[in-house]
Amino acid sequence: MARPLNFQQIEAFKAVMQMGTTTRAALMLNTTQPSISRRIAELQSATELKLFELHHGRLRPTSEGKLLYKTIQRHFDGLEKIESVVSIMRKSGTGALRIGCTPTLGIGLLPQVVNRFLQKFPKTYINIQTLSTQQLTDYLHQDLCDVALTTGTLDQKDFQPTVIKTSRAVCVLPLDHPLKNADTVDLALLRGDRVLSLSDAEEITMKIKALLTEGKDSDEFVIETTSSITICALVAAGNGIAIVNPYVASTFAGQLLIKKLEPAIDIPIQMAIPTHTAPSLLTRHFIDILLDHVEPL
């Protein structure tokens, strides 16, 4: 009969899944390799499941092991969120500001805004989480951030997002690209170039493909990634061209060419706050500084 699990067994299992070996898991948890092996054996006995098998002398997770790890990971993610909130409250009580944003805004927009904010409120503890739009939605639902910023689309039913700025997407090219002297790049001129893109689920990718391919299949989109930051780094290294938001492109100035694009593709920045909690005074001040910063951009 299966027996109840304990935290030490689950912690050891998670560490082995993350580190790949019992020896490295032991280093991670500051314990011994035999202790990790014993806890894994106890876990398999308690669950009556085979979670690992030996493969060329190394542990390899079974399908059951992988499924258990996914479930455990969600549990630990929840604990980390709780610990983050507790840490913020412990460090500065109500004098804290929790910001959630997508990675491109975290690198291309937020640093200057935070700098201006800290000039007025230097003792504020600021917690910044760079997350996907879907993760930002979860954080807003769980009241884990005071304000969220994204170039994606937030659900109008759950929140009342505000478009605080709409800018044009830009074309980024390697420094030696034939169009280096052009002031504006027409999308039609890019047909035949190797195009780097985000996933097909992203709005900007759908717009780009619709304009570039005119509804036809194309083999021009050969590199796909989840990050515009990665895209810009790949372009700077000469791997192709891309169309990205101007905020992330500006952080690579000097490493690649940044060109205006025709026809225009709009990139809105959406801002949202939790709907079930009134914004704090610090949140209101941050939003005022943010709006003042983006207005002239």
CSV table of C-alpha atoms in Angstrom, one decimal:
chain,number,residue,atom,x,y,z
A,1,MET,CA,0.0,0.0,0.0
A,2,ALA,CA,1.3,3.5,-0.9
A,3,ARG,CA,2.5,5.5,2.1
A,4,PRO,CA,2.4,9.3,2.7
A,5,LEU,CA,5.2,11.3,1.2
A,6,ASN,CA,7.4,13.7,3.1
A,7,PHE,CA,9.0,17.0,2.1
A,8,GLN,CA,12.6,15.6,2.2
A,9,GLN,CA,11.7,12.9,-0.3
A,10,ILE,CA,10.0,15.4,-2.7
A,11,GLU,CA,12.9,17.9,-2.3
A,12,ALA,CA,15.4,15.2,-3.2
A,13,PHE,CA,13.4,14.1,-6.2
A,14,LYS,CA,13.1,17.7,-7.5
A,15,ALA,CA,16.9,18.3,-7.0
A,16,VAL,CA,17.8,15.1,-8.9
A,17,MET,CA,15.4,16.1,-11.8
A,18,GLN,CA,17.0,19.5,-12.0
A,19,MET,CA,20.6,18.5,-11.6
A,20,GLY,CA,20.7,15.2,-13.4
A,21,THR,CA,22.6,13.1,-10.8
A,22,THR,CA,22.3,12.3,-7.1
A,23,THR,CA,25.8,13.7,-6.5
A,24,ARG,CA,25.0,17.1,-7.9
A,25,ALA,CA,21.6,17.0,-6.2
A,26,ALA,CA,23.4,16.4,-2.9
A,27,LEU,CA,25.7,19.5,-3.5
A,28,MET,CA,22.6,21.6,-4.3
A,29,LEU,CA,20.9,20.6,-1.0
A,30,ASN,CA,24.1,20.6,1.0
A,31,THR,CA,23.8,16.9,2.0
A,32,THR,CA,25.4,13.6,1.0
A,33,GLN,CA,24.9,11.5,-2.1
A,34,PRO,CA,23.8,8.4,0.0
A,35,SER,CA,21.2,10.6,1.7
A,36,ILE,CA,19.7,11.6,-1.7
A,37,SER,CA,19.7,8.0,-2.9
A,38,ARG,CA,18.0,6.9,0.2
A,39,ARG,CA,15.2,9.5,-0.1
A,40,ILE,CA,14.7,8.6,-3.7
A,41,ALA,CA,14.4,4.9,-2.8
A,42,GLU,CA,11.9,5.9,0.0
A,43,LEU,CA,9.9,8.0,-2.5
A,44,GLN,CA,9.7,5.2,-5.0
A,45,SER,CA,8.7,2.7,-2.3
A,46,ALA,CA,6.1,5.1,-0.8
A,47,THR,CA,4.5,5.8,-4.2
A,48,GLU,CA,4.9,2.3,-5.6
A,49,LEU,CA,6.2,3.9,-8.8
A,50,LYS,CA,9.4,3.5,-10.7
A,51,LEU,CA,10.5,7.1,-11.1
A,52,PHE,CA,14.0,6.5,-12.5
A,53,GLU,CA,15.9,3.9,-14.5
A,54,LEU,CA,19.6,3.4,-15.1
A,55,HIS,CA,20.7,4.3,-18.7
A,56,HIS,CA,24.4,4.0,-19.5
A,57,GLY,CA,25.2,4.3,-15.8
A,58,ARG,CA,23.1,7.5,-15.3
A,59,LEU,CA,19.6,8.0,-13.9
A,60,ARG,CA,17.0,8.7,-16.5
A,61,PRO,CA,13.4,9.7,-15.4
A,62,THR,CA,10.5,7.5,-16.4
A,63,SER,CA,7.3,8.8,-17.8
A,64,GLU,CA,5.8,8.6,-14.3
A,65,GLY,CA,8.8,10.5,-13.0
A,66,LYS,CA,8.4,13.3,-15.5
A,67,LEU,CA,4.7,13.6,-14.7
A,68,LEU,CA,5.3,13.7,-11.0
A,69,TYR,CA,8.0,16.4,-11.5
A,70,LYS,CA,5.6,18.6,-13.4
A,71,THR,CA,3.1,18.4,-10.6
A,72,ILE,CA,5.8,19.1,-7.9
A,73,GLN,CA,7.2,22.0,-9.9
A,74,ARG,CA,3.8,23.8,-9.9
A,75,HIS,CA,3.7,23.3,-6.1
A,76,PHE,CA,7.2,24.8,-5.7
A,77,ASP,CA,6.3,27.7,-8.0
A,78,GLY,CA,3.5,28.5,-5.7
A,79,LEU,CA,5.8,28.4,-2.6
A,80,GLU,CA,8.3,30.7,-4.4
A,81,LYS,CA,5.5,33.2,-5.0
A,82,ILE,CA,4.5,33.1,-1.4
A,83,GLU,CA,8.2,33.5,-0.3
A,84,SER,CA,8.6,36.5,-2.6
A,85,VAL,CA,5.6,38.3,-1.2
A,86,VAL,CA,6.7,37.6,2.4
A,87,SER,CA,10.2,38.8,1.6
A,88,ILE,CA,8.9,42.1,0.2
A,89,MET,CA,6.7,42.7,3.2
A,90,ARG,CA,9.5,41.8,5.6
A,91,LYS,CA,12.0,44.2,3.9
A,92,SER,CA,9.8,47.2,3.6
A,93,GLY,CA,6.2,46.7,4.7
A,94,THR,CA,3.9,48.9,2.7
A,95,GLY,CA,6.8,50.8,1.2
A,96,ALA,CA,7.1,48.4,-1.7
A,97,LEU,CA,6.3,48.4,-5.4
A,98,ARG,CA,5.8,45.2,-7.3
A,99,ILE,CA,6.1,45.6,-11.1
A,100,GLY,CA,5.4,42.9,-13.7
A,101,CYS,CA,6.5,43.4,-17.3
A,102,THR,CA,7.5,41.5,-20.4
A,103,PRO,CA,11.2,41.0,-20.9
A,104,THR,CA,11.5,43.5,-23.8
A,105,LEU,CA,9.9,46.3,-21.7
A,106,GLY,CA,12.1,45.2,-18.8
A,107,ILE,CA,15.2,45.9,-20.8
A,108,GLY,CA,14.0,48.7,-23.1
A,109,LEU,CA,11.6,50.9,-21.1
A,110,LEU,CA,11.5,50.1,-17.4
A,111,PRO,CA,15.1,51.1,-16.4
A,112,GLN,CA,14.7,54.7,-17.1
A,113,VAL,CA,11.3,54.9,-15.5
A,114,VAL,CA,12.5,53.1,-12.3
A,115,ASN,CA,15.4,55.6,-12.2
A,116,ARG,CA,13.1,58.6,-12.3
A,117,PHE,CA,10.8,56.9,-9.6
A,118,LEU,CA,13.7,56.3,-7.3
A,119,GLN,CA,14.9,59.9,-7.5
A,120,LYS,CA,11.6,60.8,-5.8
A,121,PHE,CA,11.1,57.7,-3.6
A,122,PRO,CA,14.6,56.5,-2.9
A,123,LYS,CA,13.7,54.2,0.0
A,124,THR,CA,11.1,52.2,-1.8
A,125,TYR,CA,11.7,48.5,-2.2
A,126,ILE,CA,11.0,47.5,-5.8
A,127,ASN,CA,10.4,44.0,-6.9
A,128,ILE,CA,10.4,43.5,-10.7
A,129,GLN,CA,9.2,40.2,-12.4
A,130,THR,CA,9.9,39.8,-16.1
A,131,LEU,CA,7.2,37.4,-17.4
A,132,SER,CA,5.1,36.4,-20.4
A,133,THR,CA,1.8,38.1,-20.9
A,134,GLN,CA,0.0,35.0,-19.7
A,135,GLN,CA,2.1,34.9,-16.6
A,136,LEU,CA,1.4,38.6,-16.0
A,137,THR,CA,-2.3,37.7,-16.2
A,138,ASP,CA,-1.9,35.1,-13.5
A,139,TYR,CA,0.1,37.5,-11.3
A,140,LEU,CA,-2.7,40.1,-11.6
A,141,HIS,CA,-5.3,37.5,-10.7
A,142,GLN,CA,-3.3,36.5,-7.6
A,143,ASP,CA,-2.5,40.1,-6.6
A,144,LEU,CA,1.2,39.4,-6.9
A,145,CYS,CA,2.0,42.6,-8.7
A,146,ASP,CA,0.8,46.2,-8.4
A,147,VAL,CA,1.1,47.1,-12.0
A,148,ALA,CA,1.7,45.1,-15.2
A,149,LEU,CA,3.1,46.2,-18.5
A,150,THR,CA,3.1,44.2,-21.8
A,151,THR,CA,3.2,44.6,-25.5
A,152,GLY,CA,0.9,41.6,-25.7
A,153,THR,CA,-2.9,41.6,-25.2
A,154,LEU,CA,-4.5,41.3,-21.8
A,155,ASP,CA,-8.0,39.9,-21.5
A,156,GLN,CA,-10.5,42.7,-21.6
A,157,LYS,CA,-13.0,40.6,-19.6
A,158,ASP,CA,-10.7,40.1,-16.6
A,159,PHE,CA,-9.1,43.5,-16.5
A,160,GLN,CA,-9.4,47.0,-17.8
A,161,PRO,CA,-6.1,47.4,-19.6
A,162,THR,CA,-5.0,50.8,-20.8
A,163,VAL,CA,-3.0,51.4,-23.9
A,164,ILE,CA,-0.4,54.0,-22.6
A,165,LYS,CA,1.6,54.2,-25.8
A,166,THR,CA,1.5,53.0,-29.4
A,167,SER,CA,4.7,52.9,-31.3
A,168,ARG,CA,5.8,51.5,-34.7
A,169,ALA,CA,7.7,48.3,-35.0
A,170,VAL,CA,11.1,48.7,-36.5
A,171,CYS,CA,13.2,46.5,-38.8
A,172,VAL,CA,16.6,45.4,-37.4
A,173,LEU,CA,19.4,44.4,-39.8
A,174,PRO,CA,23.0,43.3,-39.5
A,175,LEU,CA,25.4,46.3,-39.8
A,176,ASP,CA,26.6,45.2,-43.3
A,177,HIS,CA,23.1,44.6,-44.8
A,178,PRO,CA,22.6,46.0,-48.4
A,179,LEU,CA,19.8,48.3,-47.1
A,180,LYS,CA,22.1,50.0,-44.5
A,181,ASN,CA,21.8,53.4,-46.2
A,182,ALA,CA,18.0,53.3,-46.5
A,183,ASP,CA,16.0,55.6,-44.3
A,184,THR,CA,13.0,53.4,-44.4
A,185,VAL,CA,12.7,49.7,-45.2
A,186,ASP,CA,9.7,48.5,-47.2
A,187,LEU,CA,8.6,45.0,-46.3
A,188,ALA,CA,8.5,44.1,-50.0
A,189,LEU,CA,12.3,44.6,-50.1
A,190,LEU,CA,12.8,41.9,-47.4
A,191,ARG,CA,11.3,39.0,-49.4
A,192,GLY,CA,14.1,36.5,-49.8
A,193,ASP,CA,15.9,37.5,-46.6
A,194,ARG,CA,16.2,35.1,-43.7
A,195,VAL,CA,13.6,36.3,-41.2
A,196,LEU,CA,13.8,35.7,-37.4
A,197,SER,CA,10.5,35.7,-35.6
A,198,LEU,CA,8.6,35.0,-32.4
A,199,SER,CA,6.1,32.1,-32.3
A,200,ASP,CA,3.1,32.1,-34.6
A,201,ALA,CA,0.9,32.8,-31.6
A,202,GLU,CA,2.3,36.3,-31.2
A,203,GLU,CA,0.4,39.1,-32.8
A,204,ILE,CA,3.4,40.8,-34.3
A,205,THR,CA,4.4,37.5,-36.0
A,206,MET,CA,1.0,37.1,-37.5
A,207,LYS,CA,1.0,40.6,-38.8
A,208,ILE,CA,4.5,40.2,-40.3
A,209,LYS,CA,3.8,36.9,-42.0
A,210,ALA,CA,0.5,38.2,-43.4
A,211,LEU,CA,2.3,41.2,-45.0
A,212,LEU,CA,5.5,39.3,-46.1
A,213,THR,CA,3.9,36.1,-47.5
A,214,GLU,CA,0.6,37.5,-48.7
A,215,GLY,CA,-1.1,34.3,-47.4
A,216,LYS,CA,1.4,32.0,-49.2
A,217,ASP,CA,3.6,29.4,-47.6
A,218,SER,CA,7.2,30.7,-47.1
A,219,ASP,CA,10.5,29.2,-46.2
A,220,GLU,CA,11.9,32.7,-45.2
A,221,PHE,CA,11.0,32.2,-41.5
A,222,VAL,CA,13.7,29.8,-40.5
A,223,ILE,CA,14.6,30.9,-36.9
A,224,GLU,CA,11.9,31.1,-34.2
A,225,THR,CA,12.4,32.0,-30.5
A,226,THR,CA,10.4,33.1,-27.6
A,227,SER,CA,12.4,36.3,-26.9
A,228,SER,CA,12.8,39.5,-28.9
A,229,ILE,CA,16.0,40.0,-27.0
A,230,THR,CA,17.4,36.8,-28.4
A,231,ILE,CA,16.2,37.8,-31.9
A,232,CYS,CA,18.1,41.1,-31.7
A,233,ALA,CA,21.3,39.3,-30.6
A,234,LEU,CA,20.9,36.8,-33.5
A,235,VAL,CA,20.5,39.7,-36.0
A,236,ALA,CA,23.5,41.5,-34.6
A,237,ALA,CA,25.5,38.3,-35.2
A,238,GLY,CA,24.4,38.3,-38.9
A,239,ASN,CA,21.9,35.5,-38.7
A,240,GLY,CA,19.1,37.3,-40.6
A,241,ILE,CA,16.7,40.3,-40.2
A,242,ALA,CA,13.7,40.8,-37.9
A,243,ILE,CA,10.9,43.1,-37.1
A,244,VAL,CA,10.6,43.9,-33.4
A,245,ASN,CA,9.3,46.6,-31.0
A,246,PRO,CA,11.4,49.7,-30.8
A,247,TYR,CA,12.1,49.4,-27.1
A,248,VAL,CA,14.2,46.3,-27.3
A,249,ALA,CA,15.8,47.4,-30.6
A,250,SER,CA,17.1,50.6,-28.9
A,251,THR,CA,19.1,48.5,-26.4
A,252,PHE,CA,21.1,47.0,-29.3
A,253,ALA,CA,21.9,50.4,-30.9
A,254,GLY,CA,25.4,50.3,-32.4
A,255,GLN,CA,25.3,46.5,-32.8
A,256,LEU,CA,22.7,46.4,-35.6
A,257,LEU,CA,20.8,48.7,-37.9
A,258,ILE,CA,17.4,50.0,-36.8
A,259,LYS,CA,15.2,51.2,-39.6
A,260,LYS,CA,11.7,52.6,-39.9
A,261,LEU,CA,9.3,50.1,-41.5
A,262,GLU,CA,6.6,50.5,-44.2
A,263,PRO,CA,3.8,49.6,-44.0
A,264,ALA,CA,3.6,50.4,-40.4
A,265,ILE,CA,3.0,47.8,-37.7
A,266,ASP,CA,1.6,49.2,-34.5
A,267,ILE,CA,3.1,48.1,-31.1
A,268,PRO,CA,0.8,49.1,-28.2
A,269,ILE,CA,2.0,49.0,-24.6
A,270,GLN,CA,-0.8,47.8,-22.3
A,271,MET,CA,-0.9,48.6,-18.6
A,272,ALA,CA,-3.1,46.9,-16.1
A,273,ILE,CA,-3.5,46.8,-12.3
A,274,PRO,CA,-5.4,44.2,-10.2
A,275,THR,CA,-9.1,45.0,-10.3
A,276,HIS,CA,-10.0,43.7,-6.8
A,277,THR,CA,-7.5,45.9,-4.9
A,278,ALA,CA,-7.2,49.7,-5.0
A,279,PRO,CA,-3.7,50.9,-6.1
A,280,SER,CA,-1.4,52.1,-3.5
A,281,LEU,CA,-0.1,55.6,-3.4
A,282,LEU,CA,3.3,54.4,-4.6
A,283,THR,CA,1.7,52.6,-7.5
A,284,ARG,CA,-0.2,55.8,-8.4
A,285,HIS,CA,3.1,57.8,-8.3
A,286,PHE,CA,4.8,55.1,-10.4
A,287,ILE,CA,2.1,55.2,-13.1
A,288,ASP,CA,2.3,59.0,-13.2
A,289,ILE,CA,6.0,58.9,-13.8
A,290,LEU,CA,5.6,56.1,-16.4
A,291,LEU,CA,3.0,58.0,-18.4
A,292,ASP,CA,5.1,61.2,-18.3
A,293,HIS,CA,8.1,59.2,-19.6
A,294,VAL,CA,6.3,57.4,-22.5
A,295,GLU,CA,4.4,60.5,-23.7
A,296,PRO,CA,7.3,62.0,-25.7
A,297,LEU,CA,8.6,58.7,-27.0
